[in-house]
Amino acid sequence: MPQVDLLVYDVGSTYTKVSAFNRYGTNLTFIGRSQAPTTVENIEIGLFNACHNLARDLQWTEVISSHTLATSSAAGGLRMVAMGYMPRVTAKAAKEVAMSAGARVLEIISHETPVDFRLEVLQEIKPDIILLAGGTDGGDQDSLLENAEVIVNSKTHGVVIIAGNTEAQPKVEEILKRGGILAIRVPNLMPTIHELKVKPAREAIHQEFIRQITRAKGLGRLLEIVSNGRVIPTPGAVLMGTELLALGTHEKEGYGNIIVIDIGGATTDVHSVLPDLANLSKEEAGLVVSNEKQLSYRTVEGNLGLRVSATGIVETVGASGVLAKVGLKGEDLTKEIQVYVQYLEKNTGHISINAKEINFDKALAICAIEIAIKRHAGYFAQSFDPVLGIVPGTPVGRDLRKVQRVIAVGGIFAHSTKEEALVILHKSFANQGISLLPEKPEFVVDHNYQLYTIGAMAEEYPNEALALAENNILKETSKV
C-alpha cells in the first residue's frame, strides 16, 4: 500500500485541500495535490474526500501518511477586541497583530472611550480574544488596570492576551484571575514608541486558535489527525512561508525582500517581508503609529474577492474600469459584468464556463490586485505637511521599490496557464502612479498553491521547506 512521508491539509471555508510529499534524505518532493468541498457540518468528511480524490489522481487505492500537518480558515477569523491607551497607537498595534495571525479586529477601545460603552461593546460582541495593550514599558499603567476591571465586569468568556506595560502585567493578571478570566501574558507588543513586537502576541493568538477550533464540529478531529498537535490559521501559515523565503534559515540564506499576493473568493491579501528593515535604528524606523517599517506586514482587502466579494471590485473601480483592464467596452458588456458579479456572490462555487466569463474573471483579478497592492504600499507625497516635515516627493509609508520577487497565490493562478497568470500580474503592476511599488520585480506563480504548506512545515522542517520552495515555486520567474 503506497505511503507518503508527509500530508499537509488546508481546511478552508469553501474547499479542503491536501498536498502530499515524500522525503529523500534531506529533500522533500511534491507528489500531488487535490481538494474537495469543505463539509461544514462535519469537517472530517471533507478531509476524507480530499484524500480520496488525491488517491484517485495518483491512481492509488488510498493515501497513508507517516506525518500530517494542517492549516485552517474554516472556523473564520477569531473575533478580537483590542483595548489600549491611545486610540491611534492601539489601533495600529492591534491591526498588525491581527493581520499577521488571522484574527478579526471588531472594535478598538481606548482611554477616550467611556467606561460604560467599553462594557457594552464587550457584552455585545462577545469576543473570542481581547488584546489588552497600552503603555510602553515604564509608561502608563492606569489604563491597563482600568480595562482589566471592565473586562471582569463584562463577564466575558473570551481569553485575554495581556500585551501591555510589563510592569503592570502581574497586577492585571491578578485582577483577571480573581474574576475567573483566562489570561495569557506576552511581552509588550510596543515596548517603546519606536518598536512593534508582534510575534509573541501572534503566537498566542495561534495557540488560542487551536484551542477554540475544537469547539467547531469536526475540527476537533483535525487536531487528532495532525502529528504536532497544531493547526495554524491559513493566513498565518502563508505569512510564515513568506518569512522563511525572505529570511532563510541558520543553514540556508533567504531570498531577501518578497511580496505575496493571495487572491481568493472573499479577500485579496498582500504580505510583504522586507529583511532590509530588520536592522534599522529606532530613529530610522520612526514612530510605530506613523510608519510601516516593520519586517513583516500584511493587509487584507475584505471587499475585493473573485466570488463572495466580486461586487466590491466593480463598486470600487466601476464596471467600465474593470472591462478596460482586458480591452473590453460597451454598454451591453457593462451590464453583463454587473449581472455576472451579482451571480458570483450568490453562487460562490461557480467556475467560469466560456471565454467571456474567463475574461471577466481576469479583469476582476487585475483590478483587485492593483487596488490591494497600492493600498499595501506607500506613496510619494504630493503636498506639504509642515508638522511631519514632509515635502512633495517624499516617500511615505511602506517602501516596496527594492522588492525582488512577487509571488502570486490563489485559485485563479492555480487554474491558469503560466502565460495567462503572468499577463494578470503584469497588467496589475502596469500603472504604478505615485505608489512605492517594486521597480524591477520577478513574478512567480505558485501554481500548486504550496506556500501555505511551506509555512506549515517551516518550524519542523525549515531547511527542507526552503529547498522545496526553491524547486517548486521560485525556479520559474518572469521579470517586468
Tab-separated table of C-alpha atoms in Angstrom:
chain	number	residue	atom	x	y	z
A	1	MET	CA	0.000	0.000	0.000
A	2	PRO	CA	1.528	3.385	-1.049
A	3	GLN	CA	2.590	5.590	1.815
A	4	VAL	CA	3.793	9.183	1.711
A	5	ASP	CA	6.062	10.829	4.239
A	6	LEU	CA	4.018	13.992	4.720
A	7	LEU	CA	0.469	15.212	4.133
A	8	VAL	CA	-0.483	18.864	4.611
A	9	TYR	CA	-4.188	19.769	4.798
A	10	ASP	CA	-5.782	23.181	4.469
A	11	VAL	CA	-9.398	23.293	5.613
A	12	GLY	CA	-10.863	26.395	4.023
A	13	SER	CA	-14.360	27.811	4.192
A	14	THR	CA	-15.104	26.538	0.665
A	15	TYR	CA	-12.570	23.821	-0.154
A	16	THR	CA	-10.429	21.378	1.817
A	17	LYS	CA	-7.064	20.907	0.126
A	18	VAL	CA	-4.400	18.261	0.673
A	19	SER	CA	-0.822	18.089	-0.626
A	20	ALA	CA	1.451	15.035	-0.420
A	21	PHE	CA	5.237	14.946	-0.135
A	22	ASN	CA	7.953	12.310	0.101
A	23	ARG	CA	11.284	12.748	1.802
A	24	TYR	CA	14.537	11.613	0.206
A	25	GLY	CA	17.407	12.285	2.599
A	26	THR	CA	17.011	15.966	3.469
A	27	ASN	CA	14.883	16.769	0.412
A	28	LEU	CA	11.105	16.920	0.200
A	29	THR	CA	9.486	16.069	-3.137
A	30	PHE	CA	5.988	17.149	-4.124
A	31	ILE	CA	3.843	14.127	-5.028
A	32	GLY	CA	0.424	15.603	-5.714
A	33	ARG	CA	-2.422	17.839	-4.611
A	34	SER	CA	-6.184	17.535	-4.579
A	35	GLN	CA	-9.237	19.086	-2.973
A	36	ALA	CA	-12.883	18.571	-2.112
A	37	PRO	CA	-15.690	20.819	-0.875
A	38	THR	CA	-15.406	21.615	2.830
A	39	THR	CA	-18.231	19.956	4.756
A	40	VAL	CA	-19.186	22.495	7.391
A	41	GLU	CA	-21.475	20.065	9.201
A	42	ASN	CA	-18.554	17.689	9.724
A	43	ILE	CA	-15.044	18.684	8.642
A	44	GLU	CA	-13.881	15.050	8.638
A	45	ILE	CA	-15.978	14.251	5.558
A	46	GLY	CA	-14.169	16.933	3.540
A	47	LEU	CA	-10.802	15.643	4.765
A	48	PHE	CA	-11.683	12.116	3.669
A	49	ASN	CA	-12.970	13.256	0.273
A	50	ALA	CA	-9.884	15.371	-0.445
A	51	CYS	CA	-7.620	12.445	0.398
A	52	HIS	CA	-9.802	10.083	-1.674
A	53	ASN	CA	-9.507	12.442	-4.663
A	54	LEU	CA	-5.739	12.583	-4.223
A	55	ALA	CA	-5.542	8.775	-4.244
A	56	ARG	CA	-7.659	8.706	-7.398
A	57	ASP	CA	-5.410	11.273	-9.111
A	58	LEU	CA	-2.321	9.244	-8.171
A	59	GLN	CA	-4.076	6.011	-9.211
A	60	TRP	CA	-3.681	4.558	-5.718
A	61	THR	CA	-6.299	2.789	-3.646
A	62	GLU	CA	-5.719	5.173	-0.711
A	63	VAL	CA	-3.159	7.580	0.703
A	64	ILE	CA	-1.485	6.871	4.050
A	65	SER	CA	0.953	9.297	5.670
A	66	SER	CA	3.563	8.869	8.377
A	67	HIS	CA	3.338	12.577	9.299
A	68	THR	CA	0.479	15.070	8.936
A	69	LEU	CA	0.280	18.863	9.290
A	70	ALA	CA	-2.672	21.208	8.837
A	71	THR	CA	-3.844	24.775	8.448
A	72	SER	CA	-7.402	26.054	8.545
A	73	SER	CA	-9.592	29.049	7.939
A	74	ALA	CA	-12.872	27.119	8.163
A	75	ALA	CA	-13.770	28.446	11.598
A	76	GLY	CA	-13.395	32.014	10.355
A	77	GLY	CA	-11.066	34.553	11.902
A	78	LEU	CA	-11.238	34.725	15.663
A	79	ARG	CA	-13.281	37.692	16.901
A	80	MET	CA	-10.985	40.186	18.593
A	81	VAL	CA	-11.477	43.383	20.547
A	82	ALA	CA	-8.397	45.498	21.201
A	83	MET	CA	-8.184	47.614	24.338
A	84	GLY	CA	-5.428	50.111	24.988
A	85	TYR	CA	-4.468	53.635	25.922
A	86	MET	CA	-4.074	55.869	22.864
A	87	PRO	CA	-6.573	55.209	20.049
A	88	ARG	CA	-4.187	55.508	17.087
A	89	VAL	CA	-1.436	53.510	18.773
A	90	THR	CA	-3.767	50.739	19.972
A	91	ALA	CA	-5.429	50.529	16.567
A	92	LYS	CA	-2.077	50.310	14.823
A	93	ALA	CA	-0.703	47.638	17.140
A	94	ALA	CA	-3.921	45.591	17.148
A	95	LYS	CA	-4.128	45.694	13.365
A	96	GLU	CA	-0.569	44.431	12.960
A	97	VAL	CA	-1.086	41.570	15.415
A	98	ALA	CA	-4.441	40.567	13.953
A	99	MET	CA	-3.384	40.795	10.310
A	100	SER	CA	-0.377	38.586	10.913
A	101	ALA	CA	-2.318	35.994	12.917
A	102	GLY	CA	-5.626	35.622	11.084
A	103	ALA	CA	-7.904	37.267	13.651
A	104	ARG	CA	-10.598	39.890	13.006
A	105	VAL	CA	-10.491	43.125	14.990
A	106	LEU	CA	-14.132	44.114	15.507
A	107	GLU	CA	-13.610	47.061	17.850
A	108	ILE	CA	-10.821	49.297	19.130
A	109	ILE	CA	-11.232	50.665	22.655
A	110	SER	CA	-9.031	53.415	24.127
A	111	HIS	CA	-8.974	55.526	27.283
A	112	GLU	CA	-11.121	58.060	25.411
A	113	THR	CA	-13.957	55.522	25.187
A	114	PRO	CA	-16.389	55.934	28.119
A	115	VAL	CA	-16.212	53.042	30.583
A	116	ASP	CA	-19.930	52.243	30.195
A	117	PHE	CA	-19.503	51.975	26.428
A	118	ARG	CA	-16.449	49.698	26.807
A	119	LEU	CA	-18.568	47.363	28.910
A	120	GLU	CA	-21.400	47.467	26.392
A	121	VAL	CA	-19.048	46.656	23.493
A	122	LEU	CA	-17.627	43.568	25.217
A	123	GLN	CA	-21.065	42.297	26.170
A	124	GLU	CA	-22.440	42.813	22.666
A	125	ILE	CA	-19.514	41.469	20.605
A	126	LYS	CA	-18.659	38.559	22.910
A	127	PRO	CA	-15.076	38.408	21.597
A	128	ASP	CA	-13.049	35.211	21.404
A	129	ILE	CA	-9.920	37.211	22.209
A	130	ILE	CA	-9.311	40.510	23.946
A	131	LEU	CA	-5.929	42.010	23.146
A	132	LEU	CA	-5.114	44.132	26.181
A	133	ALA	CA	-2.421	46.613	25.193
A	134	GLY	CA	-1.398	50.001	26.498
A	135	GLY	CA	1.602	51.754	27.927
A	136	THR	CA	5.192	51.442	26.854
A	137	ASP	CA	7.482	49.723	29.353
A	138	GLY	CA	7.917	52.185	32.194
A	139	GLY	CA	4.967	54.220	30.976
A	140	ASP	CA	1.226	54.314	31.707
A	141	GLN	CA	-0.239	51.581	33.926
A	142	ASP	CA	-3.634	53.005	34.841
A	143	SER	CA	-5.326	52.189	31.543
A	144	LEU	CA	-4.351	48.510	31.758
A	145	LEU	CA	-5.667	48.201	35.307
A	146	GLU	CA	-8.889	50.056	34.500
A	147	ASN	CA	-9.539	47.918	31.401
A	148	ALA	CA	-8.889	44.743	33.387
A	149	GLU	CA	-11.723	45.726	35.743
A	150	VAL	CA	-14.010	46.450	32.766
A	151	ILE	CA	-13.253	43.015	31.310
A	152	VAL	CA	-14.101	41.295	34.600
A	153	ASN	CA	-17.368	43.228	34.871
A	154	SER	CA	-18.319	42.218	31.324
A	155	LYS	CA	-18.260	38.531	32.366
A	156	THR	CA	-16.649	37.664	29.046
A	157	HIS	CA	-15.866	34.070	28.081
A	158	GLY	CA	-13.008	35.153	25.818
A	159	VAL	CA	-9.327	34.838	26.601
A	160	VAL	CA	-7.322	37.975	27.382
A	161	ILE	CA	-3.863	38.376	25.897
A	162	ILE	CA	-2.040	40.833	28.133
A	163	ALA	CA	0.426	42.623	25.863
A	164	GLY	CA	0.956	45.991	27.509
A	165	ASN	CA	3.344	47.577	30.011
A	166	THR	CA	5.304	44.667	31.505
A	167	GLU	CA	5.495	46.328	34.932
A	168	ALA	CA	1.689	46.376	35.183
A	169	GLN	CA	1.115	42.869	33.828
A	170	PRO	CA	1.280	40.938	37.166
A	171	LYS	CA	-1.370	43.236	38.692
A	172	VAL	CA	-3.565	42.933	35.600
A	173	GLU	CA	-3.256	39.152	35.590
A	174	GLU	CA	-4.279	39.005	39.258
A	175	ILE	CA	-7.410	41.120	38.612
A	176	LEU	CA	-8.446	38.898	35.695
A	177	LYS	CA	-7.806	35.645	37.561
A	178	ARG	CA	-9.875	36.831	40.507
A	179	GLY	CA	-12.668	37.477	38.028
A	180	GLY	CA	-12.404	33.995	36.534
A	181	ILE	CA	-10.993	35.262	33.214
A	182	LEU	CA	-8.418	33.191	31.319
A	183	ALA	CA	-5.355	35.387	30.728
A	184	ILE	CA	-2.102	34.921	28.814
A	185	ARG	CA	0.863	37.222	29.368
A	186	VAL	CA	3.184	38.052	26.460
A	187	PRO	CA	5.937	40.647	26.085
A	188	ASN	CA	4.750	44.193	25.499
A	189	LEU	CA	3.872	44.473	21.819
A	190	MET	CA	5.034	48.104	21.869
A	191	PRO	CA	7.841	48.362	24.451
A	192	THR	CA	8.866	51.795	23.137
A	193	ILE	CA	7.249	54.281	20.770
A	194	HIS	CA	9.698	53.083	18.099
A	195	GLU	CA	9.214	49.318	18.445
A	196	LEU	CA	6.426	46.945	17.494
A	197	LYS	CA	6.991	43.338	18.614
A	198	VAL	CA	4.174	41.371	17.026
A	199	LYS	CA	5.468	37.801	17.110
A	200	PRO	CA	4.771	36.805	20.768
A	201	ALA	CA	1.167	38.047	20.595
A	202	ARG	CA	0.767	36.427	17.182
A	203	GLU	CA	1.894	33.073	18.552
A	204	ALA	CA	-0.504	33.425	21.474
A	205	ILE	CA	-3.365	34.007	19.025
A	206	HIS	CA	-2.309	30.906	17.067
A	207	GLN	CA	-2.456	28.845	20.255
A	208	GLU	CA	-5.878	30.242	21.080
A	209	PHE	CA	-6.995	29.397	17.543
A	210	ILE	CA	-6.037	25.760	18.165
A	211	ARG	CA	-7.903	25.730	21.465
A	212	GLN	CA	-11.054	27.262	20.065
A	213	ILE	CA	-11.394	25.326	16.799
A	214	THR	CA	-12.049	22.200	18.847
A	215	ARG	CA	-15.447	23.754	19.578
A	216	ALA	CA	-16.375	23.576	15.872
A	217	LYS	CA	-17.974	20.297	14.801
A	218	GLY	CA	-15.388	18.061	13.157
A	219	LEU	CA	-12.444	20.418	13.634
A	220	GLY	CA	-11.519	18.674	16.853
A	221	ARG	CA	-10.862	15.604	14.715
A	222	LEU	CA	-8.349	17.650	12.721
A	223	LEU	CA	-6.284	18.080	15.875
A	224	GLU	CA	-6.290	14.314	16.337
A	225	ILE	CA	-5.062	13.751	12.792
A	226	VAL	CA	-2.114	16.158	12.843
A	227	SER	CA	1.202	14.887	14.157
A	228	ASN	CA	2.288	18.008	16.038
A	229	GLY	CA	-0.988	18.903	17.787
A	230	ARG	CA	-1.169	22.238	15.958
A	231	VAL	CA	-3.484	23.721	13.361
A	232	ILE	CA	-2.196	27.050	12.059
A	233	PRO	CA	-4.584	29.730	10.740
A	234	THR	CA	-4.087	29.724	6.965
A	235	PRO	CA	-3.169	33.449	6.669
A	236	GLY	CA	-0.591	32.921	9.414
A	237	ALA	CA	0.867	29.949	7.523
A	238	VAL	CA	1.168	31.989	4.317
A	239	LEU	CA	2.986	34.747	6.217
A	240	MET	CA	5.282	32.217	7.909
A	241	GLY	CA	6.099	30.748	4.492
A	242	THR	CA	6.852	34.214	3.158
A	243	GLU	CA	9.125	34.939	6.128
A	244	LEU	CA	11.004	31.673	5.572
A	245	LEU	CA	11.621	32.508	1.905
A	246	ALA	CA	12.740	36.048	2.689
A	247	LEU	CA	14.887	35.391	5.761
A	248	GLY	CA	16.138	31.850	5.182
A	249	THR	CA	17.408	29.601	7.980
A	250	HIS	CA	20.592	29.231	10.023
A	251	GLU	CA	21.953	26.996	7.265
A	252	LYS	CA	20.396	28.456	4.115
A	253	GLU	CA	20.324	32.079	3.015
A	254	GLY	CA	16.960	33.618	2.225
A	255	TYR	CA	15.876	35.456	-0.903
A	256	GLY	CA	15.508	38.941	0.508
A	257	ASN	CA	12.545	41.260	0.027
A	258	ILE	CA	9.387	39.409	-1.057
A	259	ILE	CA	5.723	40.254	-1.699
A	260	VAL	CA	2.990	37.614	-1.732
A	261	ILE	CA	-0.375	38.356	-3.312
A	262	ASP	CA	-3.057	35.874	-2.212
A	263	ILE	CA	-6.316	36.430	-4.081
A	264	GLY	CA	-9.334	34.391	-3.074
A	265	GLY	CA	-13.086	34.374	-3.355
A	266	ALA	CA	-13.665	36.721	-0.421
A	267	THR	CA	-10.487	38.762	0.061
A	268	THR	CA	-7.240	39.832	-1.541
A	269	ASP	CA	-4.361	39.568	0.941
A	270	VAL	CA	-0.946	41.146	0.469
A	271	HIS	CA	2.026	40.017	2.559
A	272	SER	CA	5.435	41.682	2.399
A	273	VAL	CA	8.594	40.712	4.247
A	274	LEU	CA	11.483	43.172	3.950
A	275	PRO	CA	14.681	41.935	5.660
A	276	ASP	CA	16.333	45.239	4.735
A	277	LEU	CA	14.276	46.849	7.508
A	278	ALA	CA	15.406	44.459	10.258
A	279	ASN	CA	18.490	46.461	11.143
A	280	LEU	CA	17.063	49.988	11.130
A	281	SER	CA	17.874	52.136	14.132
A	282	LYS	CA	14.979	53.406	16.241
A	283	GLU	CA	15.418	56.854	14.769
A	284	GLU	CA	15.335	55.493	11.214
A	285	ALA	CA	12.255	53.383	11.939
A	286	GLY	CA	10.383	56.361	13.346
A	287	LEU	CA	7.240	56.201	15.474
A	288	VAL	CA	5.243	52.971	15.335
A	289	VAL	CA	1.990	54.838	14.834
A	290	SER	CA	3.123	56.669	11.703
A	291	ASN	CA	5.079	54.106	9.670
A	292	GLU	CA	5.012	50.656	8.092
A	293	LYS	CA	8.686	49.855	8.561
A	294	GLN	CA	8.294	46.584	10.417
A	295	LEU	CA	9.880	43.452	8.958
A	296	SER	CA	6.608	41.634	8.187
A	297	TYR	CA	3.402	43.339	7.130
A	298	ARG	CA	0.031	42.054	5.931
A	299	THR	CA	-3.038	43.831	4.648
A	300	VAL	CA	-6.432	42.363	3.821
A	301	GLU	CA	-8.949	43.854	1.414
A	302	GLY	CA	-12.197	42.321	2.622
A	303	ASN	CA	-14.344	43.690	-0.199
A	304	LEU	CA	-12.097	42.569	-3.056
A	305	GLY	CA	-12.576	38.904	-3.923
A	306	LEU	CA	-13.388	36.952	-7.069
A	307	ARG	CA	-16.584	35.362	-5.759
A	308	VAL	CA	-18.028	36.344	-2.365
A	309	SER	CA	-16.844	39.945	-2.759
A	310	ALA	CA	-16.919	40.303	-6.550
A	311	THR	CA	-19.384	43.202	-6.482
A	312	GLY	CA	-16.935	45.090	-4.250
A	313	ILE	CA	-14.432	45.225	-7.123
A	314	VAL	CA	-16.986	46.668	-9.557
A	315	GLU	CA	-18.204	49.149	-6.932
A	316	THR	CA	-14.619	50.319	-6.334
A	317	VAL	CA	-13.430	50.607	-9.930
A	318	GLY	CA	-16.658	50.872	-11.895
A	319	ALA	CA	-17.864	48.339	-14.461
A	320	SER	CA	-16.271	50.144	-17.397
A	321	GLY	CA	-12.989	50.425	-15.473
A	322	VAL	CA	-12.946	46.684	-14.863
A	323	LEU	CA	-13.666	45.895	-18.520
A	324	ALA	CA	-10.916	48.265	-19.683
A	325	LYS	CA	-8.285	46.069	-17.994
A	326	VAL	CA	-8.860	43.395	-20.668
A	327	GLY	CA	-9.587	45.751	-23.559
A	328	LEU	CA	-13.384	45.494	-23.445
A	329	LYS	CA	-16.007	48.249	-23.516
A	330	GLY	CA	-19.603	48.863	-24.384
A	331	GLU	CA	-22.935	49.345	-22.650
A	332	ASP	CA	-24.035	45.736	-23.131
A	333	LEU	CA	-20.824	44.336	-21.612
A	334	THR	CA	-21.077	46.828	-18.738
A	335	LYS	CA	-24.489	45.453	-17.853
A	336	GLU	CA	-23.314	41.861	-18.314
A	337	ILE	CA	-20.403	42.131	-15.896
A	338	GLN	CA	-22.645	43.747	-13.284
A	339	VAL	CA	-25.063	40.829	-13.578
A	340	TYR	CA	-22.124	38.397	-13.530
A	341	VAL	CA	-20.629	39.634	-10.241
A	342	GLN	CA	-24.050	39.593	-8.582
A	343	TYR	CA	-24.433	35.986	-9.714
A	344	LEU	CA	-20.968	35.122	-8.329
A	345	GLU	CA	-21.821	36.430	-4.878
A	346	LYS	CA	-24.818	34.104	-4.727
A	347	ASN	CA	-23.043	31.161	-6.416
A	348	THR	CA	-19.573	31.227	-4.890
A	349	GLY	CA	-18.577	27.828	-6.275
A	350	HIS	CA	-19.135	28.896	-9.879
A	351	ILE	CA	-16.342	28.100	-12.350
A	352	SER	CA	-16.184	30.284	-15.449
A	353	ILE	CA	-17.552	28.275	-18.385
A	354	ASN	CA	-16.809	30.322	-21.510
A	355	ALA	CA	-14.313	32.800	-22.913
A	356	LYS	CA	-16.370	35.826	-21.836
A	357	GLU	CA	-16.570	34.705	-18.189
A	358	ILE	CA	-12.856	33.844	-18.177
A	359	ASN	CA	-12.122	37.359	-19.442
A	360	PHE	CA	-14.377	38.850	-16.770
A	361	ASP	CA	-12.526	36.883	-14.069
A	362	LYS	CA	-9.173	38.089	-15.381
A	363	ALA	CA	-10.360	41.704	-15.369
A	364	LEU	CA	-11.673	41.387	-11.817
A	365	ALA	CA	-8.384	39.833	-10.661
A	366	ILE	CA	-6.289	42.581	-12.248
A	367	CYS	CA	-8.365	45.271	-10.539
A	368	ALA	CA	-8.365	43.545	-7.148
A	369	ILE	CA	-4.591	43.070	-7.187
A	370	GLU	CA	-3.867	46.608	-8.374
A	371	ILE	CA	-6.028	48.144	-5.644
A	372	ALA	CA	-4.732	45.824	-2.908
A	373	ILE	CA	-1.055	46.295	-3.689
A	374	LYS	CA	-1.394	50.095	-3.873
A	375	ARG	CA	-3.176	50.163	-0.522
A	376	HIS	CA	-0.412	47.983	0.943
A	377	ALA	CA	2.393	50.130	-0.472
A	378	GLY	CA	3.454	53.637	0.439
A	379	TYR	CA	3.459	56.576	-1.954
A	380	PHE	CA	5.271	59.746	-2.952
A	381	ALA	CA	3.782	62.696	-1.064
A	382	GLN	CA	2.019	65.194	-3.285
A	383	SER	CA	1.726	68.094	-0.842
A	384	PHE	CA	3.490	69.812	2.051
A	385	ASP	CA	2.960	68.702	5.650
A	386	PRO	CA	4.977	71.069	7.857
A	387	VAL	CA	4.037	69.164	11.047
A	388	LEU	CA	5.586	65.903	9.824
A	389	GLY	CA	8.258	67.638	7.784
A	390	ILE	CA	7.000	66.160	4.503
A	391	VAL	CA	7.510	67.876	1.153
A	392	PRO	CA	6.215	66.786	-2.254
A	393	GLY	CA	8.149	63.771	-3.498
A	394	THR	CA	8.895	62.406	-0.010
A	395	PRO	CA	8.364	58.616	0.249
A	396	VAL	CA	5.611	57.974	2.804
A	397	GLY	CA	4.582	54.552	4.155
A	398	ARG	CA	5.849	51.107	3.183
A	399	ASP	CA	8.540	51.324	0.526
A	400	LEU	CA	8.440	48.292	-1.789
A	401	ARG	CA	10.706	49.644	-4.515
A	402	LYS	CA	13.542	47.228	-3.763
A	403	VAL	CA	11.404	44.083	-3.633
A	404	GLN	CA	12.974	41.441	-5.853
A	405	ARG	CA	10.129	38.899	-6.088
A	406	VAL	CA	6.346	38.972	-6.207
A	407	ILE	CA	4.693	35.592	-5.606
A	408	ALA	CA	1.096	35.089	-6.731
A	409	VAL	CA	-1.181	32.637	-4.906
A	410	GLY	CA	-4.841	31.796	-5.389
A	411	GLY	CA	-7.333	29.776	-7.366
A	412	ILE	CA	-7.195	31.913	-10.498
A	413	PHE	CA	-3.441	31.335	-10.684
A	414	ALA	CA	-3.639	27.647	-9.871
A	415	HIS	CA	-6.108	27.133	-12.720
A	416	SER	CA	-4.427	29.380	-15.308
A	417	THR	CA	-1.533	28.673	-17.607
A	418	LYS	CA	1.761	30.330	-16.719
A	419	GLU	CA	1.301	32.790	-19.594
A	420	GLU	CA	-2.232	33.735	-18.528
A	421	ALA	CA	-1.154	34.221	-14.913
A	422	LEU	CA	1.764	36.448	-15.895
A	423	VAL	CA	-0.498	38.619	-18.052
A	424	ILE	CA	-2.700	39.246	-14.996
A	425	LEU	CA	0.318	40.192	-12.874
A	426	HIS	CA	1.949	42.431	-15.489
A	427	LYS	CA	-1.292	44.351	-16.007
A	428	SER	CA	-1.846	44.650	-12.235
A	429	PHE	CA	1.510	46.406	-11.836
A	430	ALA	CA	1.462	48.356	-15.113
A	431	ASN	CA	0.100	51.628	-13.709
A	432	GLN	CA	2.296	52.356	-10.690
A	433	GLY	CA	1.481	56.062	-10.447
A	434	ILE	CA	2.758	57.585	-7.199
A	435	SER	CA	2.882	54.242	-5.347
A	436	LEU	CA	6.149	52.870	-3.937
A	437	LEU	CA	5.860	49.596	-5.853
A	438	PRO	CA	8.700	47.259	-6.947
A	439	GLU	CA	10.848	48.757	-9.681
A	440	LYS	CA	12.040	45.541	-11.370
A	441	PRO	CA	10.358	42.544	-9.728
A	442	GLU	CA	10.395	38.949	-10.831
A	443	PHE	CA	6.896	37.471	-10.921
A	444	VAL	CA	6.473	33.945	-9.564
A	445	VAL	CA	3.261	31.919	-9.777
A	446	ASP	CA	2.535	29.315	-7.110
A	447	HIS	CA	0.578	27.013	-9.442
A	448	ASN	CA	0.282	24.198	-6.904
A	449	TYR	CA	-0.696	26.511	-4.042
A	450	GLN	CA	2.187	25.311	-1.907
A	451	LEU	CA	3.056	28.456	0.046
A	452	TYR	CA	0.706	27.585	2.905
A	453	THR	CA	2.383	24.150	3.087
A	454	ILE	CA	5.810	25.836	3.242
A	455	GLY	CA	4.595	27.868	6.215
A	456	ALA	CA	3.103	24.802	7.901
A	457	MET	CA	6.452	22.994	7.545
A	458	ALA	CA	8.610	25.987	8.479
A	459	GLU	CA	9.100	25.167	12.156
A	460	GLU	CA	9.699	21.418	11.872
A	461	TYR	CA	11.455	21.257	8.503
A	462	PRO	CA	12.852	24.741	7.811
A	463	ASN	CA	15.718	23.758	5.509
A	464	GLU	CA	13.668	21.152	3.640
A	465	ALA	CA	10.745	23.563	3.272
A	466	LEU	CA	13.003	26.292	1.909
A	467	ALA	CA	14.582	23.884	-0.584
A	468	LEU	CA	11.110	22.704	-1.611
A	469	ALA	CA	10.048	26.292	-2.270
A	470	GLU	CA	13.194	26.874	-4.300
A	471	ASN	CA	12.454	23.881	-6.529
A	472	ASN	CA	8.674	24.159	-6.823
A	473	ILE	CA	7.856	27.867	-6.545
A	474	LEU	CA	10.860	30.079	-7.177
A	475	LYS	CA	12.648	28.338	-10.046
A	476	GLU	CA	10.491	29.894	-12.775
A	477	THR	CA	10.319	33.668	-12.749
A	478	SER	CA	9.406	36.468	-15.132
A	479	LYS	CA	10.754	39.991	-14.894
A	480	VAL	CA	8.603	43.040	-15.590
